[in-house]
PDB file of C-alpha atoms in Angstrom:
ATOM      1  CA  UNK T   1     -33.854 -48.083 -17.177  1.00 49.00           C
ATOM      2  CA  UNK T   2     -31.979 -46.889 -14.088  1.00 47.00           C
ATOM      3  CA  UNK T   3     -32.623 -43.276 -15.076  1.00 49.00           C
ATOM      4  CA  UNK T   4     -36.362 -44.003 -15.371  1.00 52.00           C
ATOM      5  CA  UNK T   5     -36.427 -45.623 -11.897  1.00 44.00           C
ATOM      6  CA  UNK T   6     -34.557 -42.655 -10.434  1.00 54.00           C
ATOM      7  CA  UNK T   7     -37.030 -40.238 -12.020  1.00 56.00           C
ATOM      8  CA  UNK T   8     -39.993 -42.222 -10.648  1.00 53.00           C
ATOM      9  CA  UNK T   9     -38.488 -42.252  -7.134  1.00 52.00           C
ATOM     10  CA  UNK T  10     -37.862 -38.514  -7.299  1.00 56.00           C
ATOM     11  CA  UNK T  11     -41.433 -37.894  -8.479  1.00 55.00           C
ATOM     12  CA  UNK T  12     -42.805 -40.107  -5.698  1.00 54.00           C
ATOM     13  CA  UNK T  13     -40.736 -38.277  -3.108  1.00 59.00           C
ATOM     14  CA  UNK T  14     -41.921 -34.915  -4.430  1.00 69.00           C
ATOM     15  CA  UNK T  15     -45.554 -36.057  -4.276  1.00 68.00           C
ATOM     16  CA  UNK T  16     -45.089 -37.220  -0.683  1.00 75.00           C
ATOM     17  CA  UNK T  17     -43.363 -33.961   0.252  1.00 75.00           C
ATOM     18  CA  UNK T  18     -46.220 -31.909  -1.209  1.00 77.00           C
ATOM     19  CA  UNK T  19     -48.798 -34.055   0.607  1.00 78.00           C
ATOM     20  CA  UNK T  20     -46.910 -33.685   3.883  1.00 79.00           C
ATOM     21  CA  UNK T  21     -46.623 -29.941   3.399  1.00 83.00           C
ATOM     22  CA  UNK T  22     -50.373 -29.648   2.823  1.00 84.00           C
ATOM     23  CA  UNK T  23     -51.085 -31.468   6.107  1.00 85.00           C
ATOM     24  CA  UNK T  24     -48.524 -29.394   8.037  1.00 86.00           C
ATOM     25  CA  UNK T  25     -49.566 -25.979   6.703  1.00 87.00           C
ATOM     26  CA  UNK T  26     -52.872 -25.481   8.655  1.00 87.00           C
ATOM     27  CA  UNK T  27     -51.327 -25.728  12.165  1.00 86.00           C
ATOM     28  CA  UNK T  28     -48.278 -23.719  11.059  1.00 87.00           C
ATOM     29  CA  UNK T  29     -50.472 -20.954   9.624  1.00 88.00           C
ATOM     30  CA  UNK T  30     -52.658 -21.098  12.758  1.00 86.00           C
ATOM     31  CA  UNK T  31     -49.570 -20.719  14.937  1.00 85.00           C
ATOM     32  CA  UNK T  32     -48.367 -17.585  13.150  1.00 83.00           C
ATOM     33  CA  UNK T  33     -51.861 -16.069  13.015  1.00 82.00           C
ATOM     34  CA  UNK T  34     -53.050 -16.742  16.569  1.00 85.00           C
ATOM     35  CA  UNK T  35     -50.007 -17.632  18.714  1.00 84.00           C
ATOM     36  CA  UNK T  36     -46.805 -16.011  17.481  1.00 85.00           C
ATOM     37  CA  UNK T  37     -48.190 -12.458  17.683  1.00 84.00           C
ATOM     38  CA  UNK T  38     -49.516 -12.662  21.270  1.00 84.00           C
ATOM     39  CA  UNK T  39     -46.386 -14.623  22.225  1.00 86.00           C
ATOM     40  CA  UNK T  40     -44.059 -11.839  21.074  1.00 88.00           C
ATOM     41  CA  UNK T  41     -46.314  -9.068  22.362  1.00 84.00           C
ATOM     42  CA  UNK T  42     -46.392 -10.653  25.847  1.00 87.00           C
ATOM     43  CA  UNK T  43     -42.601 -10.254  26.044  1.00 89.00           C
ATOM     44  CA  UNK T  44     -42.923  -6.534  25.366  1.00 85.00           C
ATOM     45  CA  UNK T  45     -45.953  -6.182  27.662  1.00 85.00           C
ATOM     46  CA  UNK T  46     -44.063  -7.753  30.585  1.00 88.00           C
ATOM     47  CA  UNK T  47     -41.885  -4.608  30.679  1.00 88.00           C
ATOM     48  CA  UNK T  48     -44.869  -2.236  30.796  1.00 83.00           C
ATOM     49  CA  UNK T  49     -47.847  -1.302  32.940  1.00 82.00           C
ATOM     50  CA  UNK T  50     -50.205  -2.296  30.117  1.00 75.00           C
ATOM     51  CA  UNK T  51     -53.778  -2.586  31.372  1.00 73.00           C
ATOM     52  CA  UNK T  52     -55.533  -3.707  28.137  1.00 70.00           C
ATOM     53  CA  UNK T  53     -57.241  -0.308  27.867  1.00 69.00           C
ATOM     54  CA  UNK T  54     -54.320   1.311  26.069  1.00 62.00           C
ATOM     55  CA  UNK T  55     -54.796   1.297  22.298  1.00 59.00           C
ATOM     56  CA  UNK T  56     -52.078  -0.006  20.006  1.00 55.00           C
ATOM     57  CA  UNK T  57     -51.634   3.504  18.571  1.00 56.00           C
ATOM     58  CA  UNK T  58     -51.009   4.981  22.033  1.00 60.00           C
ATOM     59  CA  UNK T  59     -48.759   2.072  22.895  1.00 60.00           C
ATOM     60  CA  UNK T  60     -46.363   2.557  19.992  1.00 61.00           C
ATOM     61  CA  UNK T  61     -46.535   6.358  19.557  1.00 62.00           C
ATOM     62  CA  UNK T  62     -45.875   7.287  23.182  1.00 59.00           C
ATOM     63  CA  UNK T  63     -44.575   4.238  25.068  1.00 57.00           C
ATOM     64  CA  UNK T  64     -42.483   6.167  27.580  1.00 56.00           C
ATOM     65  CA  UNK T  65     -45.243   6.790  30.125  1.00 54.00           C
ATOM     66  CA  UNK T  66     -45.978   3.123  30.755  1.00 72.00           C
ATOM     67  CA  UNK T  67     -42.643   1.422  29.996  1.00 79.00           C
ATOM     68  CA  UNK T  68     -41.226   0.333  33.377  1.00 81.00           C
ATOM     69  CA  UNK T  69     -38.319  -1.924  32.433  1.00 82.00           C
ATOM     70  CA  UNK T  70     -37.739  -4.706  34.947  1.00 89.00           C
ATOM     71  CA  UNK T  71     -39.997  -3.217  37.642  1.00 90.00           C
ATOM     72  CA  UNK T  72     -42.664  -5.898  37.103  1.00 90.00           C
ATOM     73  CA  UNK T  73     -40.112  -8.651  37.640  1.00 93.00           C
ATOM     74  CA  UNK T  74     -38.644  -6.960  40.735  1.00 93.00           C
ATOM     75  CA  UNK T  75     -42.121  -6.525  42.220  1.00 92.00           C
ATOM     76  CA  UNK T  76     -42.978 -10.105  41.324  1.00 92.00           C
ATOM     77  CA  UNK T  77     -40.023 -11.570  43.206  1.00 93.00           C
ATOM     78  CA  UNK T  78     -40.794  -9.442  46.273  1.00 93.00           C
ATOM     79  CA  UNK T  79     -44.485 -10.415  46.401  1.00 93.00           C
ATOM     80  CA  UNK T  80     -45.147 -13.028  49.091  1.00 94.00           C
ATOM     81  CA  UNK T  81     -48.299 -14.185  47.304  1.00 94.00           C
ATOM     82  CA  UNK T  82     -46.239 -15.076  44.224  1.00 95.00           C
ATOM     83  CA  UNK T  83     -43.972 -17.306  46.312  1.00 95.00           C
ATOM     84  CA  UNK T  84     -46.942 -18.873  48.081  1.00 95.00           C
ATOM     85  CA  UNK T  85     -48.594 -19.630  44.754  1.00 95.00           C
ATOM     86  CA  UNK T  86     -45.344 -21.073  43.378  1.00 94.00           C
ATOM     87  CA  UNK T  87     -44.895 -23.259  46.467  1.00 95.00           C
ATOM     88  CA  UNK T  88     -48.501 -24.486  46.265  1.00 95.00           C
ATOM     89  CA  UNK T  89     -48.082 -25.323  42.584  1.00 95.00           C
ATOM     90  CA  UNK T  90     -45.115 -27.594  43.200  1.00 94.00           C
ATOM     91  CA  UNK T  91     -46.649 -29.028  46.379  1.00 95.00           C
ATOM     92  CA  UNK T  92     -49.575 -30.278  44.274  1.00 95.00           C
ATOM     93  CA  UNK T  93     -47.083 -32.257  42.186  1.00 94.00           C
ATOM     94  CA  UNK T  94     -46.732 -34.692  45.080  1.00 94.00           C
ATOM     95  CA  UNK T  95     -49.764 -36.238  43.438  1.00 94.00           C
ATOM     96  CA  UNK T  96     -47.758 -37.217  40.334  1.00 94.00           C
ATOM     97  CA  UNK T  97     -45.799 -40.138  41.887  1.00 94.00           C
ATOM     98  CA  UNK T  98     -48.849 -41.148  43.950  1.00 95.00           C
ATOM     99  CA  UNK T  99     -50.973 -41.298  40.807  1.00 94.00           C
ATOM    100  CA  UNK T 100     -48.269 -43.178  38.891  1.00 94.00           C
ATOM    101  CA  UNK T 101     -48.002 -45.915  41.532  1.00 94.00           C
ATOM    102  CA  UNK T 102     -51.780 -46.295  41.709  1.00 94.00           C
ATOM    103  CA  UNK T 103     -52.109 -46.222  37.924  1.00 94.00           C
ATOM    104  CA  UNK T 104     -49.388 -48.834  37.410  1.00 94.00           C
ATOM    105  CA  UNK T 105     -51.033 -51.152  39.928  1.00 92.00           C
ATOM    106  CA  UNK T 106     -54.331 -50.716  38.073  1.00 92.00           C
ATOM    107  CA  UNK T 107     -52.639 -51.343  34.726  1.00 92.00           C
ATOM    108  CA  UNK T 108     -51.155 -54.595  36.038  1.00 90.00           C
ATOM    109  CA  UNK T 109     -54.653 -55.667  37.093  1.00 89.00           C
ATOM    110  CA  UNK T 110     -56.235 -54.523  33.824  1.00 89.00           C
ATOM    111  CA  UNK T 111     -53.670 -56.574  31.915  1.00 87.00           C
ATOM    112  CA  UNK T 112     -55.053 -59.819  33.307  1.00 83.00           C
ATOM    113  CA  UNK T 113     -57.920 -61.771  31.777  1.00 80.00           C
ATOM    114  CA  UNK T 114     -60.352 -61.211  34.632  1.00 79.00           C
ATOM    115  CA  UNK T 115     -64.181 -61.188  34.430  1.00 82.00           C
ATOM    116  CA  UNK T 116     -65.462 -57.663  33.799  1.00 82.00           C
ATOM    117  CA  UNK T 117     -62.004 -56.133  33.395  1.00 84.00           C
ATOM    118  CA  UNK T 118     -63.106 -54.074  30.371  1.00 86.00           C
ATOM    119  CA  UNK T 119     -65.935 -52.555  32.396  1.00 89.00           C
ATOM    120  CA  UNK T 120     -63.472 -51.469  35.086  1.00 86.00           C
ATOM    121  CA  UNK T 121     -61.239 -49.875  32.440  1.00 88.00           C
ATOM    122  CA  UNK T 122     -64.185 -47.763  31.285  1.00 89.00           C
ATOM    123  CA  UNK T 123     -65.211 -46.846  34.845  1.00 90.00           C
ATOM    124  CA  UNK T 124     -61.731 -45.627  35.749  1.00 89.00           C
ATOM    125  CA  UNK T 125     -61.468 -43.626  32.516  1.00 91.00           C
ATOM    126  CA  UNK T 126     -64.796 -41.793  32.936  1.00 92.00           C
ATOM    127  CA  UNK T 127     -63.336 -39.048  35.220  1.00 91.00           C
ATOM    128  CA  UNK T 128     -60.644 -38.320  32.601  1.00 91.00           C
ATOM    129  CA  UNK T 129     -63.222 -37.410  29.941  1.00 90.00           C
ATOM    130  CA  UNK T 130     -65.650 -35.761  32.373  1.00 90.00           C
ATOM    131  CA  UNK T 131     -65.944 -31.993  32.627  1.00 91.00           C
ATOM    132  CA  UNK T 132     -63.284 -30.737  35.015  1.00 91.00           C
ATOM    133  CA  UNK T 133     -65.719 -28.097  36.292  1.00 92.00           C
ATOM    134  CA  UNK T 134     -68.336 -30.758  37.063  1.00 91.00           C
ATOM    135  CA  UNK T 135     -65.731 -32.900  38.818  1.00 92.00           C
ATOM    136  CA  UNK T 136     -64.528 -29.927  40.897  1.00 92.00           C
ATOM    137  CA  UNK T 137     -68.091 -29.060  41.936  1.00 92.00           C
ATOM    138  CA  UNK T 138     -68.770 -32.696  42.847  1.00 92.00           C
ATOM    139  CA  UNK T 139     -65.686 -32.854  45.064  1.00 93.00           C
ATOM    140  CA  UNK T 140     -66.521 -29.486  46.615  1.00 92.00           C
ATOM    141  CA  UNK T 141     -69.775 -31.013  47.797  1.00 92.00           C
ATOM    142  CA  UNK T 142     -67.921 -34.124  48.986  1.00 92.00           C
ATOM    143  CA  UNK T 143     -65.542 -31.964  51.067  1.00 93.00           C
ATOM    144  CA  UNK T 144     -68.227 -29.680  52.509  1.00 89.00           C
ATOM    145  CA  UNK T 145     -67.619 -29.250  56.243  1.00 83.00           C
ATOM    146  CA  UNK T 146     -71.308 -29.345  57.214  1.00 83.00           C
ATOM    147  CA  UNK T 147     -72.980 -31.956  55.023  1.00 85.00           C
ATOM    148  CA  UNK T 148     -70.218 -33.428  52.846  1.00 86.00           C
ATOM    149  CA  UNK T 149     -70.105 -37.188  52.415  1.00 89.00           C
ATOM    150  CA  UNK T 150     -66.524 -37.387  53.661  1.00 90.00           C
ATOM    151  CA  UNK T 151     -67.329 -35.818  57.030  1.00 89.00           C
ATOM    152  CA  UNK T 152     -70.520 -37.834  57.273  1.00 90.00           C
ATOM    153  CA  UNK T 153     -68.481 -41.007  56.834  1.00 90.00           C
ATOM    154  CA  UNK T 154     -65.904 -39.875  59.421  1.00 89.00           C
ATOM    155  CA  UNK T 155     -68.720 -39.105  61.878  1.00 88.00           C
ATOM    156  CA  UNK T 156     -70.247 -42.530  61.184  1.00 89.00           C
ATOM    157  CA  UNK T 157     -67.017 -44.299  62.170  1.00 88.00           C
ATOM    158  CA  UNK T 158     -66.950 -42.403  65.472  1.00 85.00           C
ATOM    159  CA  UNK T 159     -64.920 -39.207  64.982  1.00 85.00           C
ATOM    160  CA  UNK T 160     -66.458 -36.376  67.069  1.00 86.00           C
ATOM    161  CA  UNK T 161     -68.164 -33.670  65.028  1.00 82.00           C
ATOM    162  CA  UNK T 162     -66.008 -30.905  66.539  1.00 80.00           C
ATOM    163  CA  UNK T 163     -62.892 -32.672  65.226  1.00 82.00           C
ATOM    164  CA  UNK T 164     -64.151 -32.857  61.641  1.00 86.00           C
ATOM    165  CA  UNK T 165     -62.324 -30.362  59.405  1.00 87.00           C
ATOM    166  CA  UNK T 166     -63.821 -28.032  56.847  1.00 89.00           C
ATOM    167  CA  UNK T 167     -61.500 -29.431  54.196  1.00 92.00           C
ATOM    168  CA  UNK T 168     -61.449 -26.550  51.730  1.00 91.00           C
ATOM    169  CA  UNK T 169     -61.430 -23.795  54.356  1.00 90.00           C
ATOM    170  CA  UNK T 170     -58.507 -25.096  56.395  1.00 89.00           C
ATOM    171  CA  UNK T 171     -55.026 -24.182  55.223  1.00 90.00           C
ATOM    172  CA  UNK T 172     -53.651 -27.500  56.510  1.00 91.00           C
ATOM    173  CA  UNK T 173     -56.160 -29.706  54.647  1.00 92.00           C
ATOM    174  CA  UNK T 174     -56.973 -27.808  51.450  1.00 94.00           C
ATOM    175  CA  UNK T 175     -53.863 -28.876  49.527  1.00 94.00           C
ATOM    176  CA  UNK T 176     -54.124 -32.605  50.419  1.00 94.00           C
ATOM    177  CA  UNK T 177     -57.826 -32.423  49.497  1.00 94.00           C
ATOM    178  CA  UNK T 178     -57.041 -30.984  46.061  1.00 95.00           C
ATOM    179  CA  UNK T 179     -54.232 -33.503  45.523  1.00 95.00           C
ATOM    180  CA  UNK T 180     -56.619 -36.387  46.263  1.00 95.00           C
ATOM    181  CA  UNK T 181     -59.108 -35.037  43.733  1.00 94.00           C
ATOM    182  CA  UNK T 182     -56.548 -34.510  40.963  1.00 94.00           C
ATOM    183  CA  UNK T 183     -55.014 -37.968  41.495  1.00 95.00           C
ATOM    184  CA  UNK T 184     -58.463 -39.590  41.346  1.00 94.00           C
ATOM    185  CA  UNK T 185     -59.322 -37.696  38.179  1.00 93.00           C
ATOM    186  CA  UNK T 186     -56.123 -38.516  36.296  1.00 92.00           C
ATOM    187  CA  UNK T 187     -55.361 -42.071  37.374  1.00 94.00           C
ATOM    188  CA  UNK T 188     -57.522 -43.652  34.669  1.00 92.00           C
ATOM    189  CA  UNK T 189     -55.657 -41.972  31.822  1.00 92.00           C
ATOM    190  CA  UNK T 190     -52.248 -42.843  33.272  1.00 94.00           C
ATOM    191  CA  UNK T 191     -53.358 -46.446  33.827  1.00 93.00           C
ATOM    192  CA  UNK T 192     -54.334 -46.784  30.162  1.00 92.00           C
ATOM    193  CA  UNK T 193     -50.927 -45.474  29.079  1.00 92.00           C
ATOM    194  CA  UNK T 194     -49.226 -48.077  31.244  1.00 93.00           C
ATOM    195  CA  UNK T 195     -51.651 -50.737  30.026  1.00 92.00           C
ATOM    196  CA  UNK T 196     -50.786 -49.999  26.399  1.00 89.00           C
ATOM    197  CA  UNK T 197     -47.087 -50.360  27.221  1.00 89.00           C
ATOM    198  CA  UNK T 198     -47.675 -53.632  29.082  1.00 89.00           C
ATOM    199  CA  UNK T 199     -49.665 -55.130  26.224  1.00 87.00           C
ATOM    200  CA  UNK T 200     -46.942 -54.279  23.700  1.00 86.00           C
ATOM    201  CA  UNK T 201     -44.082 -55.850  25.624  1.00 83.00           C
ATOM    202  CA  UNK T 202     -42.186 -58.650  23.809  1.00 82.00           C
ATOM    203  CA  UNK T 203     -43.275 -61.993  25.288  1.00 82.00           C
ATOM    204  CA  UNK T 204     -39.880 -63.490  24.546  1.00 83.00           C
ATOM    205  CA  UNK T 205     -38.330 -61.633  27.514  1.00 81.00           C
ATOM    206  CA  UNK T 206     -40.740 -63.294  29.934  1.00 81.00           C
ATOM    207  CA  UNK T 207     -40.371 -66.717  28.346  1.00 80.00           C
ATOM    208  CA  UNK T 208     -36.581 -66.495  28.632  1.00 84.00           C
ATOM    209  CA  UNK T 209     -36.824 -65.341  32.261  1.00 82.00           C
ATOM    210  CA  UNK T 210     -39.112 -68.254  33.189  1.00 81.00           C
ATOM    211  CA  UNK T 211     -36.768 -70.726  31.513  1.00 83.00           C
ATOM    212  CA  UNK T 212     -33.863 -69.233  33.506  1.00 77.00           C
ATOM    213  CA  UNK T 213     -35.855 -69.744  36.722  1.00 80.00           C
ATOM    214  CA  UNK T 214     -36.535 -66.076  37.561  1.00 77.00           C
ATOM    215  CA  UNK T 215     -39.201 -65.484  40.194  1.00 81.00           C
ATOM    216  CA  UNK T 216     -42.011 -62.935  39.977  1.00 78.00           C
ATOM    217  CA  UNK T 217     -40.069 -60.125  41.672  1.00 85.00           C
ATOM    218  CA  UNK T 218     -37.035 -60.617  39.423  1.00 84.00           C
ATOM    219  CA  UNK T 219     -39.243 -60.535  36.330  1.00 83.00           C
ATOM    220  CA  UNK T 220     -40.912 -57.340  37.524  1.00 84.00           C
ATOM    221  CA  UNK T 221     -37.742 -55.523  38.649  1.00 82.00           C
ATOM    222  CA  UNK T 222     -35.502 -56.578  35.742  1.00 83.00           C
ATOM    223  CA  UNK T 223     -37.949 -56.697  32.825  1.00 83.00           C
ATOM    224  CA  UNK T 224     -41.375 -55.130  33.408  1.00 85.00           C
ATOM    225  CA  UNK T 225     -40.388 -51.942  35.230  1.00 86.00           C
ATOM    226  CA  UNK T 226     -37.281 -51.118  33.137  1.00 85.00           C
ATOM    227  CA  UNK T 227     -39.363 -51.459  29.976  1.00 86.00           C
ATOM    228  CA  UNK T 228     -41.791 -48.903  31.447  1.00 88.00           C
ATOM    229  CA  UNK T 229     -39.061 -46.221  31.427  1.00 87.00           C
ATOM    230  CA  UNK T 230     -40.138 -44.452  28.193  1.00 87.00           C
ATOM    231  CA  UNK T 231     -43.807 -44.194  29.208  1.00 90.00           C
ATOM    232  CA  UNK T 232     -42.862 -43.238  32.780  1.00 91.00           C
ATOM    233  CA  UNK T 233     -40.643 -40.465  31.452  1.00 91.00           C
ATOM    234  CA  UNK T 234     -43.507 -39.201  29.262  1.00 91.00           C
ATOM    235  CA  UNK T 235     -45.947 -39.246  32.201  1.00 93.00           C
ATOM    236  CA  UNK T 236     -43.541 -37.362  34.474  1.00 92.00           C
ATOM    237  CA  UNK T 237     -42.768 -34.676  31.861  1.00 91.00           C
ATOM    238  CA  UNK T 238     -46.385 -34.087  30.862  1.00 92.00           C
ATOM    239  CA  UNK T 239     -47.501 -34.337  34.491  1.00 93.00           C
ATOM    240  CA  UNK T 240     -45.135 -31.574  35.603  1.00 93.00           C
ATOM    241  CA  UNK T 241     -45.997 -29.349  32.633  1.00 92.00           C
ATOM    242  CA  UNK T 242     -49.723 -29.869  33.239  1.00 92.00           C
ATOM    243  CA  UNK T 243     -49.366 -29.466  37.007  1.00 92.00           C
ATOM    244  CA  UNK T 244     -47.543 -26.167  36.586  1.00 92.00           C
ATOM    245  CA  UNK T 245     -50.565 -24.867  34.645  1.00 91.00           C
ATOM    246  CA  UNK T 246     -53.205 -26.028  37.141  1.00 93.00           C
ATOM    247  CA  UNK T 247     -55.957 -23.457  37.696  1.00 92.00           C
ATOM    248  CA  UNK T 248     -59.504 -24.804  37.282  1.00 91.00           C
ATOM    249  CA  UNK T 249     -59.588 -26.980  40.421  1.00 91.00           C
ATOM    250  CA  UNK T 250     -58.489 -24.285  42.918  1.00 91.00           C
ATOM    251  CA  UNK T 251     -60.473 -21.613  41.091  1.00 91.00           C
ATOM    252  CA  UNK T 252     -63.734 -23.584  41.330  1.00 92.00           C
ATOM    253  CA  UNK T 253     -63.219 -25.139  44.768  1.00 92.00           C
ATOM    254  CA  UNK T 254     -61.554 -22.134  46.479  1.00 91.00           C
ATOM    255  CA  UNK T 255     -62.411 -19.014  44.438  1.00 89.00           C
ATOM    256  CA  UNK T 256     -60.483 -16.669  46.733  1.00 88.00           C
ATOM    257  CA  UNK T 257     -57.285 -18.727  46.726  1.00 89.00           C
ATOM    258  CA  UNK T 258     -58.130 -20.546  49.933  1.00 88.00           C
ATOM    259  CA  UNK T 259     -57.396 -19.543  53.530  1.00 89.00           C
ATOM    260  CA  UNK T 260     -54.145 -17.567  53.728  1.00 91.00           C
ATOM    261  CA  UNK T 261     -53.743 -18.069  49.950  1.00 93.00           C
ATOM    262  CA  UNK T 262     -52.985 -21.724  50.700  1.00 92.00           C
ATOM    263  CA  UNK T 263     -54.603 -23.256  47.605  1.00 93.00           C
ATOM    264  CA  UNK T 264     -53.726 -20.727  44.885  1.00 94.00           C
ATOM    265  CA  UNK T 265     -51.499 -21.870  42.035  1.00 94.00           C
ATOM    266  CA  UNK T 266     -49.170 -19.735  39.968  1.00 95.00           C
ATOM    267  CA  UNK T 267     -51.608 -19.691  37.021  1.00 94.00           C
ATOM    268  CA  UNK T 268     -54.392 -18.681  39.420  1.00 94.00           C
ATOM    269  CA  UNK T 269     -52.117 -15.841  40.564  1.00 94.00           C
ATOM    270  CA  UNK T 270     -51.517 -14.801  36.942  1.00 93.00           C
ATOM    271  CA  UNK T 271     -55.250 -14.920  36.201  1.00 92.00           C
ATOM    272  CA  UNK T 272     -56.032 -12.729  39.224  1.00 90.00           C
ATOM    273  CA  UNK T 273     -53.657 -10.018  38.036  1.00 89.00           C
ATOM    274  CA  UNK T 274     -54.611 -10.281  34.374  1.00 87.00           C
ATOM    275  CA  UNK T 275     -58.403 -10.298  34.761  1.00 84.00           C
ATOM    276  CA  UNK T 276     -59.034  -9.276  38.362  1.00 77.00           C
ATOM    277  CA  UNK T 277     -59.929  -5.837  39.669  1.00 64.00           C
ATOM    278  CA  UNK T 278     -56.335  -4.617  39.363  1.00 61.00           C
ATOM    279  CA  UNK T 279     -56.202  -5.430  35.655  1.00 69.00           C
ATOM    280  CA  UNK T 280     -52.412  -5.552  35.607  1.00 83.00           C
ATOM    281  CA  UNK T 281     -51.856  -7.373  32.349  1.00 86.00           C
ATOM    282  CA  UNK T 282     -48.248  -6.242  32.003  1.00 87.00           C
ATOM    283  CA  UNK T 283     -47.473  -7.598  35.458  1.00 91.00           C
ATOM    284  CA  UNK T 284     -49.341 -10.815  34.619  1.00 91.00           C
ATOM    285  CA  UNK T 285     -47.253 -11.224  31.452  1.00 92.00           C
ATOM    286  CA  UNK T 286     -44.091 -10.966  33.564  1.00 93.00           C
ATOM    287  CA  UNK T 287     -45.389 -13.671  35.913  1.00 94.00           C
ATOM    288  CA  UNK T 288     -46.341 -15.848  32.926  1.00 94.00           C
ATOM    289  CA  UNK T 289     -42.839 -15.576  31.484  1.00 94.00           C
ATOM    290  CA  UNK T 290     -41.271 -16.512  34.805  1.00 95.00           C
ATOM    291  CA  UNK T 291     -43.503 -19.587  34.850  1.00 94.00           C
ATOM    292  CA  UNK T 292     -42.574 -20.408  31.243  1.00 93.00           C
ATOM    293  CA  UNK T 293     -38.866 -20.234  32.067  1.00 94.00           C
ATOM    294  CA  UNK T 294     -39.349 -22.481  35.113  1.00 94.00           C
ATOM    295  CA  UNK T 295     -41.254 -25.064  33.053  1.00 93.00           C
ATOM    296  CA  UNK T 296     -38.631 -24.948  30.298  1.00 93.00           C
ATOM    297  CA  UNK T 297     -35.774 -25.384  32.791  1.00 93.00           C
ATOM    298  CA  UNK T 298     -37.405 -28.330  34.557  1.00 91.00           C
ATOM    299  CA  UNK T 299     -38.300 -30.023  31.274  1.00 89.00           C
ATOM    300  CA  UNK T 300     -34.783 -29.539  29.904  1.00 89.00           C
ATOM    301  CA  UNK T 301     -33.347 -31.001  33.119  1.00 89.00           C
ATOM    302  CA  UNK T 302     -35.592 -34.040  32.818  1.00 86.00           C
ATOM    303  CA  UNK T 303     -34.429 -34.645  29.252  1.00 85.00           C
ATOM    304  CA  UNK T 304     -30.850 -34.219  30.402  1.00 84.00           C
ATOM    305  CA  UNK T 305     -31.224 -36.774  33.188  1.00 81.00           C
ATOM    306  CA  UNK T 306     -33.170 -39.255  31.043  1.00 75.00           C
ATOM    307  CA  UNK T 307     -30.973 -42.127  29.753  1.00 62.00           C
ATOM    308  CA  UNK T 308     -29.858 -41.425  26.197  1.00 45.00           C
ATOM    309  CA  UNK T 309     -29.800 -45.108  25.289  1.00 39.00           C
ATOM    310  CA  UNK T 310     -32.958 -46.831  24.175  1.00 47.00           C
ATOM    311  CA  UNK T 311     -31.851 -50.024  25.881  1.00 46.00           C
ATOM    312  CA  UNK T 312     -33.521 -49.869  29.278  1.00 43.00           C
ATOM    313  CA  UNK T 313     -32.626 -53.431  30.290  1.00 42.00           C
ATOM    314  CA  UNK T 314     -29.513 -54.089  32.309  1.00 45.00           C
TER     315      UNK T 314
END
């Protein structure tokens, strides 16, 4: 009898393993077909002057004439535009904590049984699912220095016309303008993440706190916010990874990288060298790998600093 049960369990496990393998195979095969090859080739290309015009036969039969070793990396670290783009990229990440605070406040409001609250959830989520190109064009019109709604509003409240900035053509205002747009676009998605966490909190914690006489601030600071730690950690990690790859907004709103290259991001810089007039794909691969290492290091540091324990309550 026991032998029969053991055989049935083994058969069931084998069936589940086969089913799991079938579901896993498509993305694994897709990775090796479409990602692993370019991934490995980009490492090699970062040490060359590859311009995409060189055939694979020329590349592997006579590589000496375009193999430059670490020259791409040396040139990269001595290029002021690379450092400007890197600084801009991390400056834009100021929007991450701003968006998190705004999103959490919205989530707290959405979690209440208020009239029309579901409609507001949908309204705030619309920018998240909207075309990023359409959103960027809309905000470009909003920021226009001559007829944009923002300057029209500022003029209406009494600010002299000569003091109104051309938001996207001023190196001091272009980055704050882009941060405002990206925060507005992403706050709805972050709010829904926080809302899901709030709605899945154990009610027993709050009931015990009320019985113990805890006030609203104590409940928030000792229960609500600590229990948000896992979702906050996820938002910060994904926000930094996504922010490091930002390109569409500056590319649409400031196609030339902004005044004095003040709006360009590191991915915009990579794109310019990979597909611009210079067509320096080897150099662009080197820049991409530097970015990948930076993202990996920051992400690893975040995991290192994140509390290992799952108990987030003191």
